[in-house]
Amino acid sequence: MKKILIIATLLVGSIGYAQSSSLEALSIDNVDQAPLFDNCKIEDSKNCFSTSITSFINKNINKDLAKQSNLLGKQRVVSQFSINEEGRIEGISSVSTQDILKKEMSRVLNMLPTLKPAMKNGKAVTVSYSVPVEFASKLDFPISAPNPNKVQNN
């Protein structure tokens, strides 16, 4: 029997990329206030955003997906997206060797609620963000090799 371990760690998207509105997204490091979930306070916006998005992904991701898809070992998917001036998620793109993991991350990220947008100099701005998620399958029991020192009776 396999157990699925999902590890979501966040990396801040450091490279802005073009939007449909031809504006460039800022890195979350270059704003005065990160996008805010309802439970976040302005003074701790970047920390709270990272914690909240990790919690959201862990709560909503299909933890059995790797097992159901017969994927073994560590599988990684990295998703980039932006949060626009209205606090909506857009431009989701994911990179993985497994299409099913890319689709799952898109599904989960599209479920994100509308956030309070990031702010720079008192103005709402678009920010880019990157989320790597690792799916890892492991066995419930240890695998042991035959003991070469054990005498076998015939």
PDB file of C-alpha atoms in Angstrom:
ATOM      1  CA  MET A   1       0.000   0.000   0.000  1.00  0.00           C
ATOM      2  CA  LYS A   2       1.340   3.408  -0.879  1.00  0.00           C
ATOM      3  CA  LYS A   3       1.045   6.624   1.042  1.00  0.00           C
ATOM      4  CA  ILE A   4       1.088   9.896  -0.752  1.00  0.00           C
ATOM      5  CA  LEU A   5       3.093  12.735   0.660  1.00  0.00           C
ATOM      6  CA  ILE A   6       2.437  16.136  -0.768  1.00  0.00           C
ATOM      7  CA  ILE A   7       4.823  18.902   0.016  1.00  0.00           C
ATOM      8  CA  ALA A   8       3.911  22.397  -1.006  1.00  0.00           C
ATOM      9  CA  THR A   9       6.619  24.938  -0.704  1.00  0.00           C
ATOM     10  CA  LEU A  10       6.446  28.378  -2.116  1.00  0.00           C
ATOM     11  CA  LEU A  11       8.992  30.254  -4.093  1.00  0.00           C
ATOM     12  CA  VAL A  12       8.396  33.852  -4.850  1.00  0.00           C
ATOM     13  CA  GLY A  13       8.164  34.505  -8.566  1.00  0.00           C
ATOM     14  CA  SER A  14      11.068  36.806  -9.203  1.00  0.00           C
ATOM     15  CA  ILE A  15      10.549  37.367 -12.888  1.00  0.00           C
ATOM     16  CA  GLY A  16       7.641  39.402 -14.169  1.00  0.00           C
ATOM     17  CA  TYR A  17       5.965  38.270 -17.354  1.00  0.00           C
ATOM     18  CA  ALA A  18       3.655  39.889 -19.874  1.00  0.00           C
ATOM     19  CA  GLN A  19      -0.072  40.031 -19.225  1.00  0.00           C
ATOM     20  CA  SER A  20      -3.004  40.222 -21.597  1.00  0.00           C
ATOM     21  CA  SER A  21      -3.251  43.927 -20.754  1.00  0.00           C
ATOM     22  CA  SER A  22       0.380  44.410 -21.889  1.00  0.00           C
ATOM     23  CA  LEU A  23       1.373  45.417 -18.366  1.00  0.00           C
ATOM     24  CA  GLU A  24       4.216  43.636 -16.690  1.00  0.00           C
ATOM     25  CA  ALA A  25       3.628  41.826 -13.415  1.00  0.00           C
ATOM     26  CA  LEU A  26       5.815  42.701 -10.466  1.00  0.00           C
ATOM     27  CA  SER A  27       7.570  40.257  -8.210  1.00  0.00           C
ATOM     28  CA  ILE A  28       5.875  39.945  -4.850  1.00  0.00           C
ATOM     29  CA  ASP A  29       9.190  41.110  -3.343  1.00  0.00           C
ATOM     30  CA  ASN A  30       8.831  44.447  -5.136  1.00  0.00           C
ATOM     31  CA  VAL A  31       5.458  45.495  -3.716  1.00  0.00           C
ATOM     32  CA  ASP A  32       4.571  47.305  -0.512  1.00  0.00           C
ATOM     33  CA  GLN A  33       1.800  44.851   0.307  1.00  0.00           C
ATOM     34  CA  ALA A  34       1.315  41.305  -0.980  1.00  0.00           C
ATOM     35  CA  PRO A  35      -2.110  40.107  -2.094  1.00  0.00           C
ATOM     36  CA  LEU A  36      -4.287  39.450   0.940  1.00  0.00           C
ATOM     37  CA  PHE A  37      -6.548  36.571   1.825  1.00  0.00           C
ATOM     38  CA  ASP A  38      -9.422  37.609   4.112  1.00  0.00           C
ATOM     39  CA  ASN A  39      -7.593  36.240   7.174  1.00  0.00           C
ATOM     40  CA  CYS A  40      -4.399  38.264   6.520  1.00  0.00           C
ATOM     41  CA  LYS A  41      -3.299  41.557   8.033  1.00  0.00           C
ATOM     42  CA  ILE A  42      -1.449  44.215   6.063  1.00  0.00           C
ATOM     43  CA  GLU A  43       1.558  44.242   8.415  1.00  0.00           C
ATOM     44  CA  ASP A  44       2.316  40.583   7.713  1.00  0.00           C
ATOM     45  CA  SER A  45       0.999  40.378   4.149  1.00  0.00           C
ATOM     46  CA  LYS A  46       3.857  38.458   2.490  1.00  0.00           C
ATOM     47  CA  ASN A  47       4.146  35.855   5.236  1.00  0.00           C
ATOM     48  CA  CYS A  48       0.390  35.437   5.541  1.00  0.00           C
ATOM     49  CA  PHE A  49      -0.026  35.151   1.759  1.00  0.00           C
ATOM     50  CA  SER A  50       2.569  32.356   1.580  1.00  0.00           C
ATOM     51  CA  THR A  51       1.063  30.505   4.529  1.00  0.00           C
ATOM     52  CA  SER A  52      -2.495  30.912   3.273  1.00  0.00           C
ATOM     53  CA  ILE A  53      -1.777  29.755  -0.270  1.00  0.00           C
ATOM     54  CA  THR A  54       0.137  26.719   1.026  1.00  0.00           C
ATOM     55  CA  SER A  55      -2.771  25.837   3.292  1.00  0.00           C
ATOM     56  CA  PHE A  56      -5.266  26.320   0.453  1.00  0.00           C
ATOM     57  CA  ILE A  57      -3.312  24.033  -1.894  1.00  0.00           C
ATOM     58  CA  ASN A  58      -2.863  21.337   0.769  1.00  0.00           C
ATOM     59  CA  LYS A  59      -6.573  21.449   1.589  1.00  0.00           C
ATOM     60  CA  ASN A  60      -7.796  21.263  -2.009  1.00  0.00           C
ATOM     61  CA  ILE A  61      -5.269  19.155  -3.890  1.00  0.00           C
ATOM     62  CA  ASN A  62      -6.082  15.527  -4.669  1.00  0.00           C
ATOM     63  CA  LYS A  63      -3.627  13.765  -2.375  1.00  0.00           C
ATOM     64  CA  ASP A  64      -4.363  10.392  -3.988  1.00  0.00           C
ATOM     65  CA  LEU A  65      -3.600  11.558  -7.524  1.00  0.00           C
ATOM     66  CA  ALA A  66      -0.089  10.074  -7.721  1.00  0.00           C
ATOM     67  CA  LYS A  67      -1.343   6.738  -6.389  1.00  0.00           C
ATOM     68  CA  GLN A  68      -4.383   6.718  -8.680  1.00  0.00           C
ATOM     69  CA  SER A  69      -2.133   7.495 -11.648  1.00  0.00           C
ATOM     70  CA  ASN A  70       0.471   4.862 -10.702  1.00  0.00           C
ATOM     71  CA  LEU A  71       3.213   7.475 -10.381  1.00  0.00           C
ATOM     72  CA  LEU A  72       6.183   6.331  -8.341  1.00  0.00           C
ATOM     73  CA  GLY A  73       8.848   8.344  -6.613  1.00  0.00           C
ATOM     74  CA  LYS A  74       8.986  12.116  -6.458  1.00  0.00           C
ATOM     75  CA  GLN A  75       7.031  14.055  -9.035  1.00  0.00           C
ATOM     76  CA  ARG A  76       7.263  17.827  -9.152  1.00  0.00           C
ATOM     77  CA  VAL A  77       5.047  20.447 -10.713  1.00  0.00           C
ATOM     78  CA  VAL A  78       5.849  24.165 -10.728  1.00  0.00           C
ATOM     79  CA  SER A  79       3.006  26.559 -11.428  1.00  0.00           C
ATOM     80  CA  GLN A  80       3.319  30.246 -12.235  1.00  0.00           C
ATOM     81  CA  PHE A  81       0.414  32.642 -12.188  1.00  0.00           C
ATOM     82  CA  SER A  82      -0.397  36.239 -11.565  1.00  0.00           C
ATOM     83  CA  ILE A  83      -2.823  38.021  -9.292  1.00  0.00           C
ATOM     84  CA  ASN A  84      -4.209  41.015 -11.147  1.00  0.00           C
ATOM     85  CA  GLU A  85      -5.180  44.494  -9.950  1.00  0.00           C
ATOM     86  CA  GLU A  86      -8.630  43.184  -9.076  1.00  0.00           C
ATOM     87  CA  GLY A  87      -7.246  40.285  -6.988  1.00  0.00           C
ATOM     88  CA  ARG A  88      -8.136  37.562  -9.483  1.00  0.00           C
ATOM     89  CA  ILE A  89      -5.846  34.698 -10.499  1.00  0.00           C
ATOM     90  CA  GLU A  90      -4.857  34.641 -14.161  1.00  0.00           C
ATOM     91  CA  GLY A  91      -2.240  33.300 -16.541  1.00  0.00           C
ATOM     92  CA  ILE A  92      -1.736  29.932 -14.842  1.00  0.00           C
ATOM     93  CA  SER A  93       1.001  27.868 -16.449  1.00  0.00           C
ATOM     94  CA  SER A  94       2.514  24.709 -15.019  1.00  0.00           C
ATOM     95  CA  VAL A  95       5.624  22.697 -15.798  1.00  0.00           C
ATOM     96  CA  SER A  96       5.867  18.983 -15.024  1.00  0.00           C
ATOM     97  CA  THR A  97       6.726  15.753 -16.762  1.00  0.00           C
ATOM     98  CA  GLN A  98       3.199  14.568 -15.869  1.00  0.00           C
ATOM     99  CA  ASP A  99       0.218  16.234 -17.584  1.00  0.00           C
ATOM    100  CA  ILE A 100      -2.134  15.018 -14.859  1.00  0.00           C
ATOM    101  CA  LEU A 101      -0.187  16.990 -12.235  1.00  0.00           C
ATOM    102  CA  LYS A 102      -0.281  20.143 -14.371  1.00  0.00           C
ATOM    103  CA  LYS A 103      -4.052  19.786 -14.744  1.00  0.00           C
ATOM    104  CA  GLU A 104      -4.484  19.230 -11.002  1.00  0.00           C
ATOM    105  CA  MET A 105      -2.530  22.353 -10.120  1.00  0.00           C
ATOM    106  CA  SER A 106      -4.538  24.399 -12.618  1.00  0.00           C
ATOM    107  CA  ARG A 107      -7.752  23.033 -11.119  1.00  0.00           C
ATOM    108  CA  VAL A 108      -6.700  23.945  -7.582  1.00  0.00           C
ATOM    109  CA  LEU A 109      -5.332  27.385  -8.463  1.00  0.00           C
ATOM    110  CA  ASN A 110      -8.510  28.227 -10.368  1.00  0.00           C
ATOM    111  CA  MET A 111     -10.404  27.585  -7.122  1.00  0.00           C
ATOM    112  CA  LEU A 112      -8.554  30.386  -5.300  1.00  0.00           C
ATOM    113  CA  PRO A 113     -10.890  33.109  -4.079  1.00  0.00           C
ATOM    114  CA  THR A 114     -10.626  36.703  -5.215  1.00  0.00           C
ATOM    115  CA  LEU A 115      -7.961  38.319  -3.045  1.00  0.00           C
ATOM    116  CA  LYS A 116      -7.282  41.886  -2.036  1.00  0.00           C
ATOM    117  CA  PRO A 117      -4.744  42.923  -4.689  1.00  0.00           C
ATOM    118  CA  ALA A 118      -1.081  43.682  -4.079  1.00  0.00           C
ATOM    119  CA  MET A 119      -0.269  47.348  -3.538  1.00  0.00           C
ATOM    120  CA  LYS A 120       2.667  49.490  -4.662  1.00  0.00           C
ATOM    121  CA  ASN A 121       2.779  53.193  -3.802  1.00  0.00           C
ATOM    122  CA  GLY A 122      -0.894  53.075  -2.787  1.00  0.00           C
ATOM    123  CA  LYS A 123      -2.014  51.604  -6.118  1.00  0.00           C
ATOM    124  CA  ALA A 124      -3.276  48.079  -6.888  1.00  0.00           C
ATOM    125  CA  VAL A 125      -0.783  46.188  -9.063  1.00  0.00           C
ATOM    126  CA  THR A 126      -0.435  42.798 -10.719  1.00  0.00           C
ATOM    127  CA  VAL A 127       2.093  40.411  -9.179  1.00  0.00           C
ATOM    128  CA  SER A 128       3.551  37.138 -10.395  1.00  0.00           C
ATOM    129  CA  TYR A 129       3.970  34.130  -8.137  1.00  0.00           C
ATOM    130  CA  SER A 130       5.432  30.658  -8.465  1.00  0.00           C
ATOM    131  CA  VAL A 131       4.387  27.559  -6.522  1.00  0.00           C
ATOM    132  CA  PRO A 132       6.354  24.297  -6.622  1.00  0.00           C
ATOM    133  CA  VAL A 133       4.540  21.213  -5.348  1.00  0.00           C
ATOM    134  CA  GLU A 134       6.116  17.817  -4.909  1.00  0.00           C
ATOM    135  CA  PHE A 135       4.102  14.614  -5.047  1.00  0.00           C
ATOM    136  CA  ALA A 136       5.957  11.696  -3.494  1.00  0.00           C
ATOM    137  CA  SER A 137       4.846   8.084  -3.232  1.00  0.00           C
ATOM    138  CA  LYS A 138       6.308   5.829  -0.603  1.00  0.00           C
ATOM    139  CA  LEU A 139       5.577   2.333   0.601  1.00  0.00           C
ATOM    140  CA  ASP A 140       4.014   1.638   3.995  1.00  0.00           C
ATOM    141  CA  PHE A 141       6.557  -1.055   4.730  1.00  0.00           C
ATOM    142  CA  PRO A 142      10.335  -1.187   4.333  1.00  0.00           C
ATOM    143  CA  ILE A 143      11.756  -3.112   1.445  1.00  0.00           C
ATOM    144  CA  SER A 144      14.443  -5.549   2.541  1.00  0.00           C
ATOM    145  CA  ALA A 145      16.835  -7.536   0.436  1.00  0.00           C
ATOM    146  CA  PRO A 146      17.441 -11.208   1.187  1.00  0.00           C
ATOM    147  CA  ASN A 147      20.107 -11.696   3.833  1.00  0.00           C
ATOM    148  CA  PRO A 148      23.121 -13.354   2.114  1.00  0.00           C
ATOM    149  CA  ASN A 149      24.390 -14.632   5.501  1.00  0.00           C
ATOM    150  CA  LYS A 150      21.231 -16.596   6.226  1.00  0.00           C
ATOM    151  CA  VAL A 151      21.630 -20.355   5.682  1.00  0.00           C
ATOM    152  CA  GLN A 152      18.889 -21.857   3.596  1.00  0.00           C
ATOM    153  CA  ASN A 153      17.793 -25.425   4.261  1.00  0.00           C
ATOM    154  CA  ASN A 154      16.981 -27.562   1.237  1.00  0.00           C
TER     155      ASN A 154
END
